[in-house]
mmCIF file of C-alpha atoms in Angstrom:
data_model
loop_
_atom_site.group_PDB
_atom_site.id
_atom_site.type_symbol
_atom_site.label_atom_id
_atom_site.label_comp_id
_atom_site.label_asym_id
_atom_site.label_seq_id
_atom_site.Cartn_x
_atom_site.Cartn_y
_atom_site.Cartn_z
ATOM 1 C CA MET A 494 -43.917 -55.875 83.572
ATOM 2 C CA ARG A 495 -40.342 -54.871 84.254
ATOM 3 C CA LYS A 496 -39.193 -57.178 81.456
ATOM 4 C CA SER A 497 -41.649 -55.579 79.071
ATOM 5 C CA VAL A 498 -40.443 -52.086 79.992
ATOM 6 C CA ALA A 499 -36.826 -53.160 79.593
ATOM 7 C CA LEU A 500 -37.602 -54.682 76.222
ATOM 8 C CA LEU A 501 -39.371 -51.531 75.125
ATOM 9 C CA VAL A 502 -36.435 -49.397 76.229
ATOM 10 C CA ALA A 503 -34.066 -51.669 74.323
ATOM 11 C CA VAL A 504 -36.190 -51.433 71.187
ATOM 12 C CA LEU A 505 -36.368 -47.651 71.482
ATOM 13 C CA ALA A 506 -32.616 -47.460 71.991
ATOM 14 C CA LEU A 507 -31.961 -49.565 68.939
ATOM 15 C CA SER A 508 -34.419 -47.524 66.935
ATOM 16 C CA MET A 509 -32.809 -44.255 68.015
ATOM 17 C CA ALA A 510 -29.352 -45.650 67.284
ATOM 18 C CA GLY A 511 -30.487 -46.750 63.847
ATOM 19 C CA GLY A 512 -32.094 -43.372 63.242
ATOM 20 C CA ALA A 513 -28.948 -41.568 64.332
ATOM 21 C CA ALA A 514 -26.817 -43.759 62.107
ATOM 22 C CA GLY A 515 -29.149 -43.113 59.182
ATOM 23 C CA TRP A 516 -29.077 -39.396 59.894
ATOM 24 C CA LEU A 517 -25.289 -39.442 60.000
ATOM 25 C CA ARG A 518 -25.157 -41.377 56.726
ATOM 26 C CA ALA A 519 -27.587 -38.943 55.119
ATOM 27 C CA ARG A 520 -25.597 -36.000 56.419
ATOM 28 C CA ALA A 521 -22.340 -37.474 55.090
ATOM 29 C CA ALA A 522 -23.981 -38.163 51.736
ATOM 30 C CA GLY A 523 -25.334 -34.638 51.666
ATOM 31 C CA GLU A 524 -21.884 -33.233 52.369
ATOM 32 C CA ARG A 525 -20.398 -35.365 49.610
ATOM 33 C CA ILE A 526 -23.105 -34.223 47.215
ATOM 34 C CA ALA A 527 -22.528 -30.599 48.195
ATOM 35 C CA GLY A 528 -18.795 -31.069 47.681
ATOM 36 C CA LEU A 529 -19.321 -32.622 44.268
ATOM 37 C CA GLU A 530 -21.746 -29.893 43.308
ATOM 38 C CA SER A 531 -19.172 -27.299 44.347
ATOM 39 C CA GLN A 532 -16.490 -29.008 42.280
ATOM 40 C CA LEU A 533 -18.888 -29.261 39.360
ATOM 41 C CA ALA A 534 -19.667 -25.553 39.639
ATOM 42 C CA GLU A 535 -15.953 -24.712 39.628
ATOM 43 C CA VAL A 536 -15.343 -26.919 36.594
ATOM 44 C CA GLN A 537 -18.355 -25.425 34.837
ATOM 45 C CA ALA A 538 -17.077 -21.931 35.604
ATOM 46 C CA ARG A 539 -13.719 -22.798 34.068
ATOM 47 C CA VAL A 540 -15.440 -24.334 31.048
ATOM 48 C CA ASP A 541 -17.571 -21.216 30.652
ATOM 49 C CA ALA A 542 -14.486 -19.026 30.952
ATOM 50 C CA ASP A 543 -12.666 -21.136 28.356
ATOM 51 C CA ALA A 544 -15.699 -21.001 26.083
ATOM 52 C CA THR A 545 -15.809 -17.232 26.433
ATOM 53 C CA ALA A 546 -12.113 -16.999 25.682
ATOM 54 C CA ARG A 547 -12.504 -19.272 22.670
ATOM 55 C CA SER A 548 -15.457 -17.225 21.494
ATOM 56 C CA ASP A 549 -13.432 -14.035 21.829
ATOM 57 C CA LEU A 550 -10.544 -15.599 19.915
ATOM 58 C CA ASP A 551 -12.896 -16.917 17.237
ATOM 59 C CA ALA A 552 -14.391 -13.454 16.886
ATOM 60 C CA GLN A 553 -10.943 -11.899 16.617
ATOM 61 C CA VAL A 554 -9.888 -14.471 14.039
ATOM 62 C CA ALA A 555 -13.111 -13.821 12.121
ATOM 63 C CA ARG A 556 -12.433 -10.084 12.038
ATOM 64 C CA LEU A 557 -8.819 -10.515 10.946
ATOM 65 C CA GLU A 558 -9.605 -13.134 8.315
ATOM 66 C CA ALA A 559 -12.477 -11.063 6.958
ATOM 67 C CA ALA A 560 -10.275 -7.981 6.784
ATOM 68 C CA LEU A 561 -7.434 -9.903 5.151
ATOM 69 C CA ALA A 562 -9.814 -11.521 2.680
ATOM 70 C CA ALA A 563 -11.327 -8.169 1.798
ATOM 71 C CA MET A 564 -7.891 -6.664 1.273
ATOM 72 C CA ARG A 565 -7.123 -9.329 -1.311
ATOM 73 C CA PHE A 566 -9.600 -7.693 -3.683
ATOM 74 C CA GLY A 567 -8.548 -4.684 -5.677
ATOM 75 C CA GLY A 568 -11.766 -2.803 -4.909
ATOM 76 C CA ALA A 569 -11.451 -2.895 -1.132
ATOM 77 C CA SER A 570 -13.109 0.176 0.306
ATOM 78 C CA ALA A 571 -14.047 1.751 3.602
ATOM 79 C CA GLU A 572 -17.523 0.333 3.174
ATOM 80 C CA HIS A 573 -16.387 -3.062 4.385
ATOM 81 C CA LEU A 574 -12.840 -2.605 5.637
ATOM 82 C CA ASP A 575 -11.375 -0.578 8.458
ATOM 83 C CA PRO A 576 -8.325 1.436 7.377
ATOM 84 C CA VAL A 577 -5.065 -0.363 8.050
ATOM 85 C CA PRO A 578 -1.772 1.523 8.414
ATOM 86 C CA ALA A 579 1.028 0.051 6.331
ATOM 87 C CA LYS A 580 4.679 0.799 5.796
ATOM 88 C CA SER A 581 5.567 2.157 2.363
ATOM 89 C CA LEU A 582 8.218 0.144 0.561
ATOM 90 C CA SER A 583 9.651 0.490 -2.917
ATOM 91 C CA ARG A 584 8.619 -1.908 -5.657
ATOM 92 C CA GLY A 585 10.643 -5.078 -5.589
ATOM 93 C CA ALA A 586 11.829 -4.667 -1.991
ATOM 94 C CA ALA A 587 11.104 -7.588 0.292
ATOM 95 C CA ALA A 588 8.588 -6.905 3.025
ATOM 96 C CA PRO A 589 9.850 -7.513 6.569
ATOM 97 C CA VAL A 590 8.387 -10.538 8.314
ATOM 98 C CA ALA A 591 8.076 -10.863 12.073
ATOM 99 C CA ASP A 592 9.337 -14.455 12.101
ATOM 100 C CA ALA A 593 11.635 -15.901 9.475
ATOM 101 C CA VAL A 594 10.098 -18.772 7.523
ATOM 102 C CA ALA A 595 12.139 -21.657 6.196
ATOM 103 C CA ALA A 596 11.106 -22.803 2.725
ATOM 104 C CA ASN A 597 10.208 -26.260 3.984
ATOM 105 C CA GLU A 598 8.559 -25.143 7.218
ATOM 106 C CA ALA A 599 5.084 -23.819 7.976
ATOM 107 C CA GLU A 600 4.500 -20.206 7.124
ATOM 108 C CA PRO A 601 2.521 -18.237 9.764
ATOM 109 C CA ASP A 602 -1.142 -19.058 9.127
ATOM 110 C CA ALA A 603 -2.274 -15.456 9.387
ATOM 111 C CA PRO A 604 0.271 -12.896 8.144
ATOM 112 C CA THR A 605 -0.366 -9.340 9.177
ATOM 113 C CA LEU A 606 -2.054 -7.039 6.703
ATOM 114 C CA GLU A 607 1.198 -5.144 6.385
ATOM 115 C CA GLU A 608 3.007 -8.345 5.445
ATOM 116 C CA ALA A 609 0.299 -9.289 2.980
ATOM 117 C CA HIS A 610 0.435 -5.875 1.302
ATOM 118 C CA PRO A 611 4.012 -4.615 1.478
ATOM 119 C CA HIS A 612 3.388 -1.519 -0.634
ATOM 120 C CA GLY A 613 0.849 0.178 1.614
ATOM 121 C CA GLU A 614 -2.685 0.816 0.372
ATOM 122 C CA VAL A 615 -4.010 -1.828 -1.981
ATOM 123 C CA GLY A 616 -4.623 -0.309 -5.411
ATOM 124 C CA VAL A 617 -7.829 -0.318 -7.376
ATOM 125 C CA PHE A 618 -8.153 -2.575 -10.400
ATOM 126 C CA SER A 619 -6.789 -0.654 -13.385
ATOM 127 C CA ALA A 620 -7.779 -1.890 -16.820
ATOM 128 C CA ASP A 621 -5.441 0.623 -18.464
ATOM 129 C CA SER A 622 -2.347 -0.806 -16.767
ATOM 130 C CA LEU A 623 -3.295 -4.314 -17.844
ATOM 131 C CA LEU A 624 -4.000 -3.228 -21.407
ATOM 132 C CA ALA A 625 -0.662 -1.420 -21.445
ATOM 133 C CA ALA A 626 0.983 -4.679 -20.356
ATOM 134 C CA GLY A 627 -0.352 -6.324 -23.520
ATOM 135 C CA PHE A 628 -3.431 -8.213 -22.354
ATOM 136 C CA ARG A 629 -6.532 -8.445 -24.518
ATOM 137 C CA ARG A 630 -9.345 -6.080 -23.636
ATOM 138 C CA GLU A 631 -11.955 -8.855 -23.558
ATOM 139 C CA ASP A 632 -9.882 -10.838 -21.026
ATOM 140 C CA VAL A 633 -9.343 -7.770 -18.844
ATOM 141 C CA VAL A 634 -13.055 -6.909 -18.923
ATOM 142 C CA ARG A 635 -14.004 -10.479 -18.058
ATOM 143 C CA PHE A 636 -11.512 -10.569 -15.177
ATOM 144 C CA ARG A 637 -12.913 -7.319 -13.797
ATOM 145 C CA ALA A 638 -16.448 -8.723 -14.060
ATOM 146 C CA ARG A 639 -15.449 -11.780 -12.033
ATOM 147 C CA LEU A 640 -13.781 -9.602 -9.406
ATOM 148 C CA ASP A 641 -16.893 -7.474 -9.122
ATOM 149 C CA GLU A 642 -19.056 -10.596 -8.820
ATOM 150 C CA ILE A 643 -16.966 -11.916 -5.941
ATOM 151 C CA GLU A 644 -16.807 -8.499 -4.293
ATOM 152 C CA LEU A 645 -20.597 -8.128 -4.391
ATOM 153 C CA LYS A 646 -20.929 -11.542 -2.754
ATOM 154 C CA ARG A 647 -18.617 -10.318 -0.012
ATOM 155 C CA LEU A 648 -20.611 -7.127 0.548
ATOM 156 C CA TYR A 649 -23.904 -9.028 0.729
ATOM 157 C CA LEU A 650 -22.337 -11.589 3.071
ATOM 158 C CA ARG A 651 -21.191 -8.836 5.422
ATOM 159 C CA ASP A 652 -24.588 -7.138 5.266
ATOM 160 C CA GLN A 653 -26.422 -10.382 6.074
ATOM 161 C CA ALA A 654 -24.020 -11.301 8.885
ATOM 162 C CA THR A 655 -24.352 -7.841 10.420
ATOM 163 C CA ARG A 656 -28.144 -7.869 10.282
ATOM 164 C CA GLU A 657 -28.418 -11.392 11.695
ATOM 165 C CA GLY A 658 -25.752 -10.937 14.372
ATOM 166 C CA TRP A 659 -23.073 -13.409 13.277
ATOM 167 C CA ILE A 660 -20.521 -10.951 11.892
ATOM 168 C CA GLU A 661 -17.945 -11.906 14.534
ATOM 169 C CA THR A 662 -18.322 -15.661 14.396
ATOM 170 C CA PRO A 663 -16.438 -18.570 12.824
ATOM 171 C CA ARG A 664 -19.289 -18.877 10.319
ATOM 172 C CA PHE A 665 -18.536 -15.424 8.906
ATOM 173 C CA ALA A 666 -14.811 -16.199 8.784
ATOM 174 C CA GLU A 667 -15.491 -19.501 7.028
ATOM 175 C CA GLU A 668 -17.774 -17.961 4.398
ATOM 176 C CA SER A 669 -15.354 -15.070 3.875
ATOM 177 C CA GLN A 670 -12.545 -17.558 3.405
ATOM 178 C CA SER A 671 -14.667 -19.395 0.847
ATOM 179 C CA LEU A 672 -14.913 -16.202 -1.188
ATOM 180 C CA THR A 673 -11.171 -15.723 -0.872
ATOM 181 C CA GLY A 674 -10.780 -19.224 -2.273
ATOM 182 C CA GLU A 675 -13.000 -18.210 -5.185
ATOM 183 C CA PHE A 676 -10.706 -15.249 -5.821
ATOM 184 C CA LEU A 677 -7.591 -17.435 -5.667
ATOM 185 C CA GLY A 678 -9.311 -19.792 -8.109
ATOM 186 C CA LEU A 679 -9.144 -17.067 -10.751
ATOM 187 C CA ARG A 680 -5.522 -18.133 -11.262
ATOM 188 C CA GLY A 681 -6.782 -21.260 -12.986
ATOM 189 C CA GLU A 682 -9.794 -19.602 -14.596
ATOM 190 C CA PHE A 683 -7.682 -17.064 -16.507
ATOM 191 C CA ASP A 684 -4.223 -17.098 -18.035
ATOM 192 C CA GLU A 685 -1.702 -17.121 -15.208
ATOM 193 C CA PRO A 686 0.199 -14.042 -16.496
ATOM 194 C CA LEU A 687 -2.992 -11.972 -16.257
ATOM 195 C CA TYR A 688 -3.629 -13.138 -12.699
ATOM 196 C CA ASP A 689 -0.014 -12.332 -11.851
ATOM 197 C CA TRP A 690 -0.350 -8.819 -13.284
ATOM 198 C CA VAL A 691 -3.597 -8.189 -11.408
ATOM 199 C CA LEU A 692 -1.861 -9.054 -8.128
ATOM 200 C CA TYR A 693 1.058 -6.779 -8.910
ATOM 201 C CA SER A 694 -0.939 -3.849 -10.283
ATOM 202 C CA THR A 695 -3.259 -3.814 -7.253
ATOM 203 C CA GLY A 696 -0.378 -3.807 -4.770
ATOM 204 C CA HIS A 697 -0.476 -7.454 -3.685
ATOM 205 C CA PRO A 698 2.698 -9.528 -3.199
ATOM 206 C CA ASN A 699 3.307 -11.756 -6.196
ATOM 207 C CA ARG A 700 6.795 -13.108 -5.526
ATOM 208 C CA VAL A 701 8.927 -14.639 -2.780
ATOM 209 C CA ALA A 702 12.174 -13.002 -1.693
ATOM 210 C CA VAL A 703 15.103 -14.653 0.086
ATOM 211 C CA ARG A 704 15.305 -12.898 3.411
ATOM 212 C CA ASP A 705 18.259 -14.916 4.644
ATOM 213 C CA VAL A 706 20.270 -17.987 3.640
ATOM 214 C CA ILE A 707 20.806 -20.674 6.259
ATOM 215 C CA SER A 708 24.419 -21.774 6.497
ATOM 216 C CA GLY A 709 25.049 -25.301 5.268
ATOM 217 C CA GLY A 710 21.737 -25.620 3.423
ATOM 218 C CA ALA A 711 21.025 -26.496 -0.196
ATOM 219 C CA GLY A 712 20.327 -22.855 -1.017
ATOM 220 C CA GLU A 713 23.781 -21.746 0.124
ATOM 221 C CA SER A 714 25.427 -24.545 -1.867
ATOM 222 C CA ALA A 715 23.473 -23.517 -4.971
ATOM 223 C CA GLY A 716 24.516 -19.885 -4.620
ATOM 224 C CA LEU A 717 21.292 -18.257 -3.452
ATOM 225 C CA GLN A 718 21.825 -14.850 -1.894
ATOM 226 C CA ARG A 719 19.892 -12.606 0.431
ATOM 227 C CA GLY A 720 17.599 -10.391 -1.638
ATOM 228 C CA ASP A 721 17.178 -12.886 -4.482
ATOM 229 C CA VAL A 722 13.601 -13.147 -5.723
ATOM 230 C CA ILE A 723 12.404 -16.646 -6.540
ATOM 231 C CA VAL A 724 10.281 -16.476 -9.687
ATOM 232 C CA ARG A 725 9.771 -20.151 -10.495
ATOM 233 C CA TYR A 726 10.362 -23.469 -8.767
ATOM 234 C CA ASP A 727 10.328 -26.595 -10.952
ATOM 235 C CA ASP A 728 9.063 -24.391 -13.834
ATOM 236 C CA ARG A 729 6.007 -23.247 -11.858
ATOM 237 C CA LEU A 730 5.418 -19.602 -11.051
ATOM 238 C CA VAL A 731 5.750 -18.975 -7.306
ATOM 239 C CA LEU A 732 3.385 -16.338 -5.903
ATOM 240 C CA SER A 733 3.676 -16.892 -2.152
ATOM 241 C CA PRO A 734 5.937 -18.470 0.499
ATOM 242 C CA ASN A 735 3.330 -21.171 1.125
ATOM 243 C CA GLU A 736 3.417 -22.202 -2.537
ATOM 244 C CA LEU A 737 7.179 -22.584 -2.435
ATOM 245 C CA ARG A 738 7.010 -24.529 0.824
ATOM 246 C CA ASP A 739 4.418 -26.902 -0.613
ATOM 247 C CA ALA A 740 6.370 -27.366 -3.859
ATOM 248 C CA THR A 741 9.470 -28.526 -1.972
ATOM 249 C CA THR A 742 7.482 -31.429 -0.500
ATOM 250 C CA LEU A 743 6.203 -32.753 -3.842
ATOM 251 C CA GLY A 744 7.875 -35.267 -6.132
ATOM 252 C CA ARG A 745 10.886 -37.380 -5.227
ATOM 253 C CA VAL A 746 13.095 -36.096 -2.457
ATOM 254 C CA GLY A 747 16.597 -35.342 -3.652
ATOM 255 C CA GLU A 748 15.793 -34.954 -7.361
ATOM 256 C CA LEU A 749 17.402 -31.874 -8.907
ATOM 257 C CA ILE A 750 14.939 -29.006 -9.340
ATOM 258 C CA ALA A 751 15.491 -25.815 -11.319
ATOM 259 C CA ILE A 752 14.818 -22.504 -9.568
ATOM 260 C CA GLU A 753 14.475 -19.320 -11.615
ATOM 261 C CA VAL A 754 15.898 -16.389 -9.659
ATOM 262 C CA GLN A 755 15.786 -12.640 -10.237
ATOM 263 C CA ARG A 756 18.858 -11.028 -8.704
ATOM 264 C CA ASP A 757 18.971 -7.314 -7.968
ATOM 265 C CA GLY A 758 20.802 -5.386 -10.666
ATOM 266 C CA GLU A 759 20.485 -8.122 -13.293
ATOM 267 C CA ALA A 760 18.113 -7.741 -16.221
ATOM 268 C CA ALA A 761 17.723 -11.452 -16.920
ATOM 269 C CA THR A 762 16.776 -14.209 -14.508
ATOM 270 C CA ARG A 763 19.227 -16.985 -13.697
ATOM 271 C CA ARG A 764 18.616 -20.700 -13.174
ATOM 272 C CA ILE A 765 20.087 -22.618 -10.285
ATOM 273 C CA PHE A 766 19.545 -26.219 -9.263
ATOM 274 C CA VAL A 767 18.772 -27.608 -5.819
ATOM 275 C CA PRO A 768 17.699 -31.053 -4.598
ATOM 276 C CA ARG A 769 13.977 -31.238 -3.896
ATOM 277 C CA GLY A 770 13.383 -30.851 -0.197
ATOM 278 C CA PRO A 771 14.422 -28.205 2.325
ATOM 279 C CA ILE A 772 16.171 -25.313 0.582
ATOM 280 C CA GLY A 773 17.470 -23.709 3.747
ATOM 281 C CA ILE A 774 16.297 -20.142 3.239
ATOM 282 C CA ASN A 775 14.087 -17.707 5.123
ATOM 283 C CA LEU A 776 11.390 -16.050 3.055
ATOM 284 C CA ALA A 777 9.407 -12.846 2.794
ATOM 285 C CA PRO A 778 6.546 -11.953 0.421
ATOM 286 C CA THR A 779 7.416 -9.221 -2.052
ATOM 287 C CA ALA A 780 6.298 -7.778 -5.362
ATOM 288 C CA LEU A 781 8.044 -7.773 -8.704
ATOM 289 C CA GLN A 782 6.764 -6.386 -11.990
ATOM 290 C CA PRO A 783 5.956 -9.319 -14.281
ATOM 291 C CA PRO A 784 7.111 -9.371 -17.904
ATOM 292 C CA PRO A 785 4.689 -8.005 -20.523
ATOM 293 C CA ALA A 786 2.068 -10.353 -21.915
ATOM 294 C CA GLY A 787 2.868 -12.379 -24.997
#
């Protein structure tokens, strides 16, 4: 009997020890799980915060890109564009740029509206000024019709995005940018001189000015000076700093390229030659009255 009781006590002791060990293991596992869940919650909170920040940035980018895209059209109005203060500069004067841009380096992806429109308020499309410049009436009328077509697309896009709640999203920015691309495509759809005149007459930059010359660069050796306006590079009309930057990377590096330059105080342009590649100049968008048509 005593042996049986002792055996029973031993069994109970082992059972209790096993139960305690299991309980301790379960408790430790529970603590580990709770710790992991806490870490997961912290990570998720950071992810959510980052997502919110990205969403805010995307919305801001969408607003700025939409505004910039709208400003690129001559008929920009208060209906779809908040008023933007801009510094008034004389025709032909280079607009100041926050950061200097080397001709072979990346231009800021999103210039400010003031940089994009150095003459203040963007003008309205004027058929009379284009006719006075020598363009055919039928071409001017057709250009205006295409502008109006693109502008109506933009207005309907904004209306739809506002109604459906995606006005401040990357989708709106992307579709707005697509319409901007359609506008830029008018350069190939019409004669380039007409496109150039439309940019100028509506207050958009249509040239690239030399803001500064980097010592020791190809531009200094070729005689470029601060204030020079680059009209053509390799016989192609240059309308923006990005175009000039891209042109320097084409063709064979080192080959001599002609640059047509308008220097202040000179009636005629001059030609200088530089090796293809980095010019060694800092740029600013500006506006210069194009020659008459024909």
